[in-house]
Coordinates of C-alpha atoms in Angstrom, one line a residue:
M3 CA 0.0 0.0 0.0
S4 CA 1.4 3.4 -0.9
T5 CA 0.3 6.8 0.3
A6 CA 0.0 9.6 -2.2
T7 CA 1.8 12.7 -1.0
T8 CA 2.5 16.0 -2.6
T9 CA 5.1 18.6 -1.9
S10 CA 4.0 22.1 -1.1
N11 CA 5.6 25.1 -2.8
R12 CA 2.7 27.5 -2.2
F13 CA 2.9 30.4 0.2
D14 CA 0.2 29.9 2.8
V15 CA -0.2 30.0 6.6
L16 CA 1.7 26.7 6.9
N17 CA 4.8 28.3 5.4
P18 CA 7.9 28.3 7.7
V19 CA 8.5 32.0 6.9
I20 CA 5.2 33.0 8.3
A21 CA 5.7 30.7 11.4
A22 CA 9.2 32.1 12.1
A23 CA 7.9 35.7 11.8
T24 CA 5.0 34.9 14.1
G25 CA 7.5 33.5 16.7
A26 CA 9.8 36.5 16.4
V27 CA 6.9 39.0 16.7
T28 CA 5.5 37.1 19.7
F29 CA 9.0 37.2 21.3
G30 CA 9.3 41.0 20.7
L31 CA 5.8 41.8 21.9
T32 CA 6.0 39.7 25.1
M33 CA 9.4 41.2 25.9
I34 CA 8.2 44.8 25.3
A35 CA 4.9 44.2 27.2
G36 CA 6.7 42.7 30.2
D37 CA 8.9 45.8 30.4
V38 CA 6.3 48.5 29.6
F39 CA 3.6 47.1 31.9
D40 CA 6.2 46.3 34.6
L41 CA 5.1 42.6 34.6
N42 CA 8.6 41.1 34.6
T43 CA 10.8 40.6 37.6
D44 CA 13.5 43.1 36.5
S45 CA 14.3 45.6 39.1
D46 CA 13.5 49.2 38.4
T47 CA 16.9 50.3 39.8
G48 CA 18.8 48.3 37.2
P49 CA 20.4 49.8 34.1
A50 CA 18.1 50.6 31.1
T51 CA 18.4 48.4 28.0
S52 CA 20.9 49.9 25.7
G53 CA 20.8 50.1 21.9
W54 CA 23.6 47.5 21.7
E55 CA 21.5 45.1 23.7
I56 CA 18.5 45.6 21.5
A57 CA 20.6 45.1 18.4
L58 CA 21.9 41.9 20.0
Y59 CA 18.3 40.7 20.7
V60 CA 17.4 41.4 17.1
G61 CA 20.4 39.7 15.7
V62 CA 19.9 36.6 17.8
V63 CA 16.2 36.3 16.7
V64 CA 17.1 36.9 13.1
A65 CA 19.7 34.0 13.4
A66 CA 17.0 31.7 14.8
M67 CA 14.6 32.7 11.9
L68 CA 17.2 32.0 9.3
I69 CA 18.0 28.6 10.7
A70 CA 14.3 27.6 11.2
V71 CA 13.2 28.9 7.8
W72 CA 16.0 27.2 6.0
L73 CA 15.3 23.9 7.8
G74 CA 11.5 24.3 7.3
L75 CA 11.7 25.1 3.6
R76 CA 14.0 22.1 3.0
A77 CA 11.6 19.8 4.9
R78 CA 8.6 21.2 3.2
A79 CA 10.1 20.5 -0.2
G80 CA 10.8 16.9 0.8
S81 CA 8.9 13.8 1.9
P82 CA 6.5 13.6 4.8
R83 CA 9.3 11.6 6.7
R84 CA 11.6 14.7 6.3
L85 CA 8.8 16.9 7.5
S86 CA 8.2 14.7 10.6
A87 CA 11.9 14.5 11.5
T88 CA 12.5 18.3 11.0
A89 CA 9.4 19.1 13.1
L90 CA 10.6 16.8 15.9
G91 CA 14.1 18.2 15.7
L92 CA 12.9 21.8 15.9
S93 CA 10.5 21.1 18.8
I94 CA 13.3 19.5 20.7
A95 CA 15.5 22.5 19.9
A96 CA 12.7 24.8 21.1
A97 CA 12.5 22.9 24.4
V98 CA 16.2 22.8 24.9
T99 CA 16.6 26.6 24.2
Y100 CA 13.9 27.4 26.7
V101 CA 16.6 28.0 29.3
A102 CA 17.6 30.9 27.1
F103 CA 14.1 32.2 26.7
W104 CA 15.4 35.7 26.3
S105 CA 16.9 34.7 22.9
G106 CA 13.6 34.2 21.1
W107 CA 14.7 30.8 19.8
P108 CA 12.1 28.8 21.7
Q109 CA 9.3 30.9 20.1
V110 CA 10.7 30.8 16.6
F111 CA 11.6 27.1 16.7
G112 CA 8.4 26.1 18.4
A113 CA 6.2 28.0 15.9
V114 CA 8.0 26.4 12.9
A115 CA 7.8 22.9 14.5
V116 CA 4.0 23.3 15.0
V117 CA 3.6 24.4 11.4
L118 CA 5.6 21.5 10.0
A119 CA 3.7 19.0 12.1
V120 CA 0.4 20.4 10.8
E121 CA 1.8 20.3 7.2
H122 CA 2.7 16.7 7.7
R123 CA -0.9 16.0 8.8
R124 CA -2.2 17.9 5.8
R125 CA -0.2 15.8 3.4
V126 CA -0.5 12.3 5.0
G127 CA -4.0 12.7 6.5
S128 CA -3.0 12.0 10.1
F129 CA -0.4 12.7 12.7
S130 CA 2.4 10.2 13.2
A131 CA 3.8 9.7 16.7
A132 CA 6.8 11.9 15.9
T133 CA 4.7 14.8 14.5
L134 CA 2.2 14.6 17.4
T135 CA 5.1 14.8 19.8
A136 CA 6.6 17.7 17.8
L137 CA 3.2 19.5 17.8
I138 CA 2.8 19.2 21.6
L139 CA 6.4 19.9 22.5
G140 CA 6.7 22.8 20.1
A141 CA 3.5 24.4 21.3
I142 CA 4.5 24.0 25.0
A143 CA 7.9 25.5 24.4
F144 CA 6.4 28.4 22.4
I145 CA 3.8 29.2 25.1
A146 CA 6.1 28.7 28.1
A147 CA 8.8 30.9 26.6
A148 CA 6.2 33.6 25.8
I149 CA 4.9 33.5 29.3
T150 CA 8.4 33.6 30.7
C151 CA 9.3 36.6 28.5
L152 CA 6.2 38.4 29.8
F153 CA 6.6 37.7 33.5
G154 CA 10.3 36.6 33.8

């Protein structure tokens, strides 16, 4: 028995570019909201964030976006097995990088992992164990990092 699958070259909401941008914007908004609304645990007597620090944050997030988009587009152009493996790898990377939540990597990697898992389901018709794991782990890392950026 064979399963008919198709590669996806269209630009839609399941595109890794959109997912990575969503992760980056979520990171930026939660970091800003935590600071503006004084929700995070930073002390008010500490030094203000400098322009260099902001540039570093942007650079680190852009690096995460480049990695996640490159991996995501390669996986999307390949077989469902590649989609599944890449989704799982990115979700594990999102969970591992949670310790550095301030980098934005968990949000970017988690968002792309979720999108790749859903793309796998769209192509094959169901989630495999790996893609379901990627979906859950990626979503948990994304949400946990966003909450930590807001309140941490």
